[in-house]
Amino acid sequence: MACNQSEGISVSNIAILDPAEHRGLRIRQGHGAQFGEDVPLVPLTANELRQAVVEFPVFLVKDPGTGQFGLCALLGRSAGHNAFLRGDRWRTRYVPLHIRRQPFLVAERAEGEGAVAIDLDSSRVSQNEGERLFDDAGEGTAALARARDLLVAIMQAARPTAAFITALVEARLIRPAELAGACSDDRVLDVAGLYEVDRTALASLRGERLEQLHGAGHLFGAHLLIASCGNLSRLSSDYQAD
């Protein structure tokens, strides 16, 4: 099961926002399965790790097409399951950027510049319900400003995330995750293709490689990934909401 930044959006009806064309669009706020949030995996950036590892198990997932790794929060045991979502409420203090930025994404204009785009097929998009994106004069509203801020945060995190993952790969610290018995209620964890930090390999690091990882902050990140596995019990059906 791949975990990528395009998960949860349709690719057939993406449009760059234009006040002339999209002035009437509104965005439904809130959370819930109706907005596609009942997913077992959600992409993360390295900049989110400090907040995310307190709430979720975090793993690496390899893109089968490119062979590249990405960071993902594990939210559920199988497709259609998000243990951290109850009705219209997340049972966590932190909600990943990937969830909060939808239905917006960054698209590239013909001249090579980035632009805010929108998935017009998203259940968040409406003509008569929710927050407006543009006012009567065609100026962006607070809702559009929030969307831009989230997209900027994701873009700014792209390079640190790639650097962190590259460091783990080069240090040979990534291995397939061992998750037998991960759920305390004995239910099967039907999410394949997860990778974790190899604790033995990490403990064996010495010399220049260890110093490089520590100096770049990647050693701390590796330990955060390991520590996040303590949240696997939260995927169990007997876990109680806060």
PDB file of C-alpha atoms in Angstrom:
ATOM      1  CA  MET A   1       0.000   0.000   0.000  1.00  0.00           C
ATOM      2  CA  ALA A   2       1.729   3.150  -1.183  1.00  0.00           C
ATOM      3  CA  CYS A   3       1.679   6.374   0.778  1.00  0.00           C
ATOM      4  CA  ASN A   4       2.192   9.469  -1.339  1.00  0.00           C
ATOM      5  CA  GLN A   5       1.263  13.108  -1.499  1.00  0.00           C
ATOM      6  CA  SER A   6      -1.418  12.559  -4.144  1.00  0.00           C
ATOM      7  CA  GLU A   7      -3.298  10.005  -2.045  1.00  0.00           C
ATOM      8  CA  GLY A   8      -6.873  11.088  -1.428  1.00  0.00           C
ATOM      9  CA  ILE A   9      -7.198  13.341  -4.485  1.00  0.00           C
ATOM     10  CA  SER A  10      -8.421  12.648  -7.995  1.00  0.00           C
ATOM     11  CA  VAL A  11      -6.009  13.527 -10.769  1.00  0.00           C
ATOM     12  CA  SER A  12      -8.638  13.997 -13.456  1.00  0.00           C
ATOM     13  CA  ASN A  13     -10.215  17.238 -12.264  1.00  0.00           C
ATOM     14  CA  ILE A  14      -7.402  19.376 -10.884  1.00  0.00           C
ATOM     15  CA  ALA A  15      -7.550  23.084 -11.697  1.00  0.00           C
ATOM     16  CA  ILE A  16      -5.297  26.016 -10.884  1.00  0.00           C
ATOM     17  CA  LEU A  17      -7.343  28.449  -8.820  1.00  0.00           C
ATOM     18  CA  ASP A  18      -8.579  31.432 -10.787  1.00  0.00           C
ATOM     19  CA  PRO A  19     -10.794  34.091  -9.159  1.00  0.00           C
ATOM     20  CA  ALA A  20     -12.624  34.674 -12.418  1.00  0.00           C
ATOM     21  CA  GLU A  21     -13.486  31.016 -12.834  1.00  0.00           C
ATOM     22  CA  HIS A  22     -13.748  29.851  -9.219  1.00  0.00           C
ATOM     23  CA  ARG A  23     -15.166  32.884  -7.403  1.00  0.00           C
ATOM     24  CA  GLY A  24     -18.228  30.943  -6.313  1.00  0.00           C
ATOM     25  CA  LEU A  25     -16.377  28.007  -4.781  1.00  0.00           C
ATOM     26  CA  ARG A  26     -16.711  27.258  -1.096  1.00  0.00           C
ATOM     27  CA  ILE A  27     -14.789  24.808   1.076  1.00  0.00           C
ATOM     28  CA  ARG A  28     -16.480  22.622   3.656  1.00  0.00           C
ATOM     29  CA  GLN A  29     -14.539  22.561   6.904  1.00  0.00           C
ATOM     30  CA  GLY A  30     -14.378  19.885   9.573  1.00  0.00           C
ATOM     31  CA  HIS A  31     -13.277  16.276   9.553  1.00  0.00           C
ATOM     32  CA  GLY A  32     -14.695  12.850   8.845  1.00  0.00           C
ATOM     33  CA  ALA A  33     -14.801   9.845   6.568  1.00  0.00           C
ATOM     34  CA  GLN A  34     -16.916  11.852   4.121  1.00  0.00           C
ATOM     35  CA  PHE A  35     -13.775  13.871   3.388  1.00  0.00           C
ATOM     36  CA  GLY A  36     -11.635  10.821   2.685  1.00  0.00           C
ATOM     37  CA  GLU A  37      -9.939  10.799   6.095  1.00  0.00           C
ATOM     38  CA  ASP A  38     -10.689   7.120   6.835  1.00  0.00           C
ATOM     39  CA  VAL A  39      -7.291   6.033   5.483  1.00  0.00           C
ATOM     40  CA  PRO A  40      -4.649   3.849   7.168  1.00  0.00           C
ATOM     41  CA  LEU A  41      -1.619   5.779   5.900  1.00  0.00           C
ATOM     42  CA  VAL A  42      -0.975   9.500   5.582  1.00  0.00           C
ATOM     43  CA  PRO A  43       2.211  11.175   4.279  1.00  0.00           C
ATOM     44  CA  LEU A  44       4.318  13.183   6.713  1.00  0.00           C
ATOM     45  CA  THR A  45       7.201  15.588   6.353  1.00  0.00           C
ATOM     46  CA  ALA A  46      10.335  15.464   8.482  1.00  0.00           C
ATOM     47  CA  ASN A  47       9.328  18.833   9.931  1.00  0.00           C
ATOM     48  CA  GLU A  48       6.248  17.197  11.465  1.00  0.00           C
ATOM     49  CA  LEU A  49       8.065  14.410  13.269  1.00  0.00           C
ATOM     50  CA  ARG A  50       8.314  16.039  16.693  1.00  0.00           C
ATOM     51  CA  GLN A  51       4.538  16.463  16.822  1.00  0.00           C
ATOM     52  CA  ALA A  52       3.521  13.356  14.895  1.00  0.00           C
ATOM     53  CA  VAL A  53       5.532  10.761  16.826  1.00  0.00           C
ATOM     54  CA  VAL A  54       3.724  11.726  20.031  1.00  0.00           C
ATOM     55  CA  GLU A  55       0.449  10.633  18.432  1.00  0.00           C
ATOM     56  CA  PHE A  56       1.076   8.079  15.670  1.00  0.00           C
ATOM     57  CA  PRO A  57       3.328   5.180  14.737  1.00  0.00           C
ATOM     58  CA  VAL A  58       5.531   6.551  11.945  1.00  0.00           C
ATOM     59  CA  PHE A  59       7.167   4.383   9.292  1.00  0.00           C
ATOM     60  CA  LEU A  60       8.840   4.638   5.924  1.00  0.00           C
ATOM     61  CA  VAL A  61       7.004   3.407   2.844  1.00  0.00           C
ATOM     62  CA  LYS A  62       8.612   2.695  -0.516  1.00  0.00           C
ATOM     63  CA  ASP A  63       6.966   3.941  -3.686  1.00  0.00           C
ATOM     64  CA  PRO A  64       6.704   0.832  -5.903  1.00  0.00           C
ATOM     65  CA  GLY A  65       7.074   2.947  -9.022  1.00  0.00           C
ATOM     66  CA  THR A  66      10.170   4.944  -8.119  1.00  0.00           C
ATOM     67  CA  GLY A  67      11.702   2.929  -5.297  1.00  0.00           C
ATOM     68  CA  GLN A  68      11.894   6.121  -3.226  1.00  0.00           C
ATOM     69  CA  PHE A  69      10.994   6.127   0.445  1.00  0.00           C
ATOM     70  CA  GLY A  70       8.552   8.494   2.086  1.00  0.00           C
ATOM     71  CA  LEU A  71       7.495   9.113   5.678  1.00  0.00           C
ATOM     72  CA  CYS A  72       4.002   8.053   6.670  1.00  0.00           C
ATOM     73  CA  ALA A  73       1.878   8.007   9.794  1.00  0.00           C
ATOM     74  CA  LEU A  74       0.170   4.651  10.303  1.00  0.00           C
ATOM     75  CA  LEU A  75      -3.420   5.441  11.265  1.00  0.00           C
ATOM     76  CA  GLY A  76      -5.214   2.119  10.913  1.00  0.00           C
ATOM     77  CA  ARG A  77      -5.013  -1.644  10.485  1.00  0.00           C
ATOM     78  CA  SER A  78      -6.423  -1.837   6.970  1.00  0.00           C
ATOM     79  CA  ALA A  79      -7.995   0.105   4.109  1.00  0.00           C
ATOM     80  CA  GLY A  80     -10.888   2.246   5.276  1.00  0.00           C
ATOM     81  CA  HIS A  81      -9.694   2.269   8.891  1.00  0.00           C
ATOM     82  CA  ASN A  82      -8.394   5.298  10.786  1.00  0.00           C
ATOM     83  CA  ALA A  83      -8.192   4.538  14.503  1.00  0.00           C
ATOM     84  CA  PHE A  84      -7.608   8.209  15.291  1.00  0.00           C
ATOM     85  CA  LEU A  85     -10.839   9.424  13.681  1.00  0.00           C
ATOM     86  CA  ARG A  86     -14.130   9.259  15.559  1.00  0.00           C
ATOM     87  CA  GLY A  87     -17.009  10.660  13.571  1.00  0.00           C
ATOM     88  CA  ASP A  88     -16.124  14.280  12.844  1.00  0.00           C
ATOM     89  CA  ARG A  89     -13.265  14.488  15.354  1.00  0.00           C
ATOM     90  CA  TRP A  90      -9.607  13.470  15.418  1.00  0.00           C
ATOM     91  CA  ARG A  91      -8.604  11.982  18.765  1.00  0.00           C
ATOM     92  CA  THR A  92      -5.206  13.619  18.527  1.00  0.00           C
ATOM     93  CA  ARG A  93      -3.734  17.013  19.303  1.00  0.00           C
ATOM     94  CA  TYR A  94      -1.973  17.022  15.936  1.00  0.00           C
ATOM     95  CA  VAL A  95      -3.494  16.434  12.496  1.00  0.00           C
ATOM     96  CA  PRO A  96      -1.000  15.866   9.627  1.00  0.00           C
ATOM     97  CA  LEU A  97      -0.431  18.605   7.067  1.00  0.00           C
ATOM     98  CA  HIS A  98      -1.527  16.275   4.282  1.00  0.00           C
ATOM     99  CA  ILE A  99      -4.990  16.037   5.835  1.00  0.00           C
ATOM    100  CA  ARG A 100      -5.304  19.741   6.583  1.00  0.00           C
ATOM    101  CA  ARG A 101      -4.208  20.941   3.139  1.00  0.00           C
ATOM    102  CA  GLN A 102      -6.900  19.075   1.204  1.00  0.00           C
ATOM    103  CA  PRO A 103      -8.423  19.721  -1.291  1.00  0.00           C
ATOM    104  CA  PHE A 104      -5.527  21.979  -2.294  1.00  0.00           C
ATOM    105  CA  LEU A 105      -2.196  21.136  -3.870  1.00  0.00           C
ATOM    106  CA  VAL A 106       0.604  22.824  -5.751  1.00  0.00           C
ATOM    107  CA  ALA A 107       0.521  22.769  -9.544  1.00  0.00           C
ATOM    108  CA  GLU A 108       3.053  24.062 -12.025  1.00  0.00           C
ATOM    109  CA  ARG A 109       2.077  26.717 -14.525  1.00  0.00           C
ATOM    110  CA  ALA A 110       3.297  26.577 -18.112  1.00  0.00           C
ATOM    111  CA  GLU A 111       6.000  29.133 -17.284  1.00  0.00           C
ATOM    112  CA  GLY A 112       7.322  26.870 -14.532  1.00  0.00           C
ATOM    113  CA  GLU A 113       5.942  28.780 -11.543  1.00  0.00           C
ATOM    114  CA  GLY A 114       4.076  27.086  -8.720  1.00  0.00           C
ATOM    115  CA  ALA A 115       0.402  27.859  -8.194  1.00  0.00           C
ATOM    116  CA  VAL A 116      -2.374  26.841  -5.810  1.00  0.00           C
ATOM    117  CA  ALA A 117      -4.577  24.218  -7.404  1.00  0.00           C
ATOM    118  CA  ILE A 118      -7.719  22.492  -6.220  1.00  0.00           C
ATOM    119  CA  ASP A 119      -9.269  19.062  -6.618  1.00  0.00           C
ATOM    120  CA  LEU A 120     -12.711  19.987  -7.923  1.00  0.00           C
ATOM    121  CA  ASP A 121     -13.985  16.455  -7.312  1.00  0.00           C
ATOM    122  CA  SER A 122     -13.245  16.663  -3.602  1.00  0.00           C
ATOM    123  CA  SER A 123     -16.226  16.327  -1.262  1.00  0.00           C
ATOM    124  CA  ARG A 124     -14.964  19.482   0.451  1.00  0.00           C
ATOM    125  CA  VAL A 125     -15.690  21.604  -2.609  1.00  0.00           C
ATOM    126  CA  SER A 126     -19.146  23.147  -2.795  1.00  0.00           C
ATOM    127  CA  GLN A 127     -21.016  25.962  -4.490  1.00  0.00           C
ATOM    128  CA  ASN A 128     -23.292  26.732  -1.559  1.00  0.00           C
ATOM    129  CA  GLU A 129     -21.807  25.413   1.684  1.00  0.00           C
ATOM    130  CA  GLY A 130     -18.631  26.284   3.572  1.00  0.00           C
ATOM    131  CA  GLU A 131     -16.089  29.116   3.481  1.00  0.00           C
ATOM    132  CA  ARG A 132     -15.626  31.180   0.353  1.00  0.00           C
ATOM    133  CA  LEU A 133     -12.237  31.209  -1.357  1.00  0.00           C
ATOM    134  CA  PHE A 134     -12.738  34.600  -3.013  1.00  0.00           C
ATOM    135  CA  ASP A 135     -14.764  37.650  -2.016  1.00  0.00           C
ATOM    136  CA  ASP A 136     -16.993  39.622  -4.352  1.00  0.00           C
ATOM    137  CA  ALA A 137     -14.006  41.613  -5.602  1.00  0.00           C
ATOM    138  CA  GLY A 138     -12.106  38.444  -6.479  1.00  0.00           C
ATOM    139  CA  GLU A 139      -9.645  38.791  -3.613  1.00  0.00           C
ATOM    140  CA  GLY A 140      -8.564  35.723  -1.685  1.00  0.00           C
ATOM    141  CA  THR A 141     -10.229  35.127   1.672  1.00  0.00           C
ATOM    142  CA  ALA A 142      -8.809  33.843   4.966  1.00  0.00           C
ATOM    143  CA  ALA A 143      -9.656  30.302   3.854  1.00  0.00           C
ATOM    144  CA  LEU A 144      -7.428  30.644   0.804  1.00  0.00           C
ATOM    145  CA  ALA A 145      -4.652  32.226   2.886  1.00  0.00           C
ATOM    146  CA  ARG A 146      -4.711  29.228   5.246  1.00  0.00           C
ATOM    147  CA  ALA A 147      -4.482  26.859   2.301  1.00  0.00           C
ATOM    148  CA  ARG A 148      -1.482  28.734   0.905  1.00  0.00           C
ATOM    149  CA  ASP A 149       0.253  28.616   4.286  1.00  0.00           C
ATOM    150  CA  LEU A 150      -0.189  24.835   4.509  1.00  0.00           C
ATOM    151  CA  LEU A 151       1.126  24.292   0.988  1.00  0.00           C
ATOM    152  CA  VAL A 152       4.137  26.513   1.692  1.00  0.00           C
ATOM    153  CA  ALA A 153       4.871  24.480   4.827  1.00  0.00           C
ATOM    154  CA  ILE A 154       4.780  21.250   2.824  1.00  0.00           C
ATOM    155  CA  MET A 155       7.016  22.659   0.085  1.00  0.00           C
ATOM    156  CA  GLN A 156       9.533  24.032   2.579  1.00  0.00           C
ATOM    157  CA  ALA A 157       9.701  20.619   4.239  1.00  0.00           C
ATOM    158  CA  ALA A 158      10.412  18.729   1.010  1.00  0.00           C
ATOM    159  CA  ARG A 159      14.186  19.215   1.077  1.00  0.00           C
ATOM    160  CA  PRO A 160      14.691  18.396   4.798  1.00  0.00           C
ATOM    161  CA  THR A 161      12.511  15.310   4.375  1.00  0.00           C
ATOM    162  CA  ALA A 162      14.503  14.078   1.379  1.00  0.00           C
ATOM    163  CA  ALA A 163      17.781  14.753   3.204  1.00  0.00           C
ATOM    164  CA  PHE A 164      16.643  12.817   6.278  1.00  0.00           C
ATOM    165  CA  ILE A 165      15.527   9.795   4.274  1.00  0.00           C
ATOM    166  CA  THR A 166      18.684   9.841   2.136  1.00  0.00           C
ATOM    167  CA  ALA A 167      20.798   9.859   5.298  1.00  0.00           C
ATOM    168  CA  LEU A 168      18.971   6.805   6.646  1.00  0.00           C
ATOM    169  CA  VAL A 169      19.376   4.971   3.333  1.00  0.00           C
ATOM    170  CA  GLU A 170      23.082   5.772   3.016  1.00  0.00           C
ATOM    171  CA  ALA A 171      23.712   4.651   6.601  1.00  0.00           C
ATOM    172  CA  ARG A 172      21.825   1.408   5.865  1.00  0.00           C
ATOM    173  CA  LEU A 173      19.422   2.011   8.704  1.00  0.00           C
ATOM    174  CA  ILE A 174      16.203   0.986   6.963  1.00  0.00           C
ATOM    175  CA  ARG A 175      14.712  -2.498   7.107  1.00  0.00           C
ATOM    176  CA  PRO A 176      11.250  -4.035   6.553  1.00  0.00           C
ATOM    177  CA  ALA A 177       9.116  -3.456   9.643  1.00  0.00           C
ATOM    178  CA  GLU A 178       8.522  -6.362  11.983  1.00  0.00           C
ATOM    179  CA  LEU A 179       4.956  -5.903  13.189  1.00  0.00           C
ATOM    180  CA  ALA A 180       3.823  -9.365  14.271  1.00  0.00           C
ATOM    181  CA  GLY A 181       1.410  -8.920  17.154  1.00  0.00           C
ATOM    182  CA  ALA A 182       1.452  -5.153  16.770  1.00  0.00           C
ATOM    183  CA  CYS A 183      -2.239  -4.826  17.688  1.00  0.00           C
ATOM    184  CA  SER A 184      -2.985  -5.775  21.272  1.00  0.00           C
ATOM    185  CA  ASP A 185      -6.444  -7.105  20.352  1.00  0.00           C
ATOM    186  CA  ASP A 186      -4.827  -9.709  18.036  1.00  0.00           C
ATOM    187  CA  ARG A 187      -6.486  -8.298  14.931  1.00  0.00           C
ATOM    188  CA  VAL A 188      -4.438  -8.482  11.758  1.00  0.00           C
ATOM    189  CA  LEU A 189      -2.456  -5.452  10.648  1.00  0.00           C
ATOM    190  CA  ASP A 190      -3.261  -5.549   6.937  1.00  0.00           C
ATOM    191  CA  VAL A 191      -0.929  -2.754   5.822  1.00  0.00           C
ATOM    192  CA  ALA A 192       2.006  -4.050   3.784  1.00  0.00           C
ATOM    193  CA  GLY A 193       5.222  -2.417   2.660  1.00  0.00           C
ATOM    194  CA  LEU A 194       6.199  -0.662   5.879  1.00  0.00           C
ATOM    195  CA  TYR A 195       9.842  -0.046   6.754  1.00  0.00           C
ATOM    196  CA  GLU A 196      11.423   0.964  10.040  1.00  0.00           C
ATOM    197  CA  VAL A 197      14.756   2.082  11.470  1.00  0.00           C
ATOM    198  CA  ASP A 198      17.002  -0.879  12.199  1.00  0.00           C
ATOM    199  CA  ARG A 199      17.737  -0.506  15.914  1.00  0.00           C
ATOM    200  CA  THR A 200      20.697  -2.875  15.851  1.00  0.00           C
ATOM    201  CA  ALA A 201      22.311  -1.068  12.932  1.00  0.00           C
ATOM    202  CA  LEU A 202      21.676   2.277  14.615  1.00  0.00           C
ATOM    203  CA  ALA A 203      23.311   1.137  17.853  1.00  0.00           C
ATOM    204  CA  SER A 204      26.320  -0.121  15.886  1.00  0.00           C
ATOM    205  CA  LEU A 205      27.096   3.204  14.233  1.00  0.00           C
ATOM    206  CA  ARG A 206      30.500   4.627  15.045  1.00  0.00           C
ATOM    207  CA  GLY A 207      32.883   7.345  13.972  1.00  0.00           C
ATOM    208  CA  GLU A 208      32.303   9.785  11.137  1.00  0.00           C
ATOM    209  CA  ARG A 209      28.956   8.351  10.026  1.00  0.00           C
ATOM    210  CA  LEU A 210      27.545   8.694  13.540  1.00  0.00           C
ATOM    211  CA  GLU A 211      28.907  12.228  13.863  1.00  0.00           C
ATOM    212  CA  GLN A 212      27.399  13.227  10.519  1.00  0.00           C
ATOM    213  CA  LEU A 213      23.970  11.905  11.445  1.00  0.00           C
ATOM    214  CA  HIS A 214      24.110  13.605  14.815  1.00  0.00           C
ATOM    215  CA  GLY A 215      25.341  16.912  13.405  1.00  0.00           C
ATOM    216  CA  ALA A 216      22.561  17.039  10.810  1.00  0.00           C
ATOM    217  CA  GLY A 217      19.860  16.143  13.330  1.00  0.00           C
ATOM    218  CA  HIS A 218      19.124  12.868  11.554  1.00  0.00           C
ATOM    219  CA  LEU A 219      20.167  10.729  14.518  1.00  0.00           C
ATOM    220  CA  PHE A 220      17.494  12.393  16.612  1.00  0.00           C
ATOM    221  CA  GLY A 221      14.978  11.802  13.820  1.00  0.00           C
ATOM    222  CA  ALA A 222      15.867   8.115  13.674  1.00  0.00           C
ATOM    223  CA  HIS A 223      15.234   7.789  17.407  1.00  0.00           C
ATOM    224  CA  LEU A 224      11.912   9.584  17.000  1.00  0.00           C
ATOM    225  CA  LEU A 225      10.805   6.991  14.436  1.00  0.00           C
ATOM    226  CA  ILE A 226      11.753   4.175  16.794  1.00  0.00           C
ATOM    227  CA  ALA A 227       9.963   5.803  19.729  1.00  0.00           C
ATOM    228  CA  SER A 228       6.798   6.300  17.670  1.00  0.00           C
ATOM    229  CA  CYS A 229       6.251   2.533  17.533  1.00  0.00           C
ATOM    230  CA  GLY A 230       5.016   2.825  21.103  1.00  0.00           C
ATOM    231  CA  ASN A 231       1.818   4.185  19.566  1.00  0.00           C
ATOM    232  CA  LEU A 232       0.998   0.911  17.783  1.00  0.00           C
ATOM    233  CA  SER A 233      -1.310  -0.048  20.649  1.00  0.00           C
ATOM    234  CA  ARG A 234      -3.518   2.882  19.661  1.00  0.00           C
ATOM    235  CA  LEU A 235      -4.536   0.985  16.520  1.00  0.00           C
ATOM    236  CA  SER A 236      -6.319  -1.616  18.621  1.00  0.00           C
ATOM    237  CA  SER A 237     -10.091  -1.636  18.904  1.00  0.00           C
ATOM    238  CA  ASP A 238      -9.904  -1.568  22.710  1.00  0.00           C
ATOM    239  CA  TYR A 239      -8.026   1.739  22.759  1.00  0.00           C
ATOM    240  CA  GLN A 240     -10.122   4.352  24.544  1.00  0.00           C
ATOM    241  CA  ALA A 241     -10.492   7.918  23.355  1.00  0.00           C
ATOM    242  CA  ASP A 242      -8.994  10.685  25.457  1.00  0.00           C
TER     243      ASP A 242
END
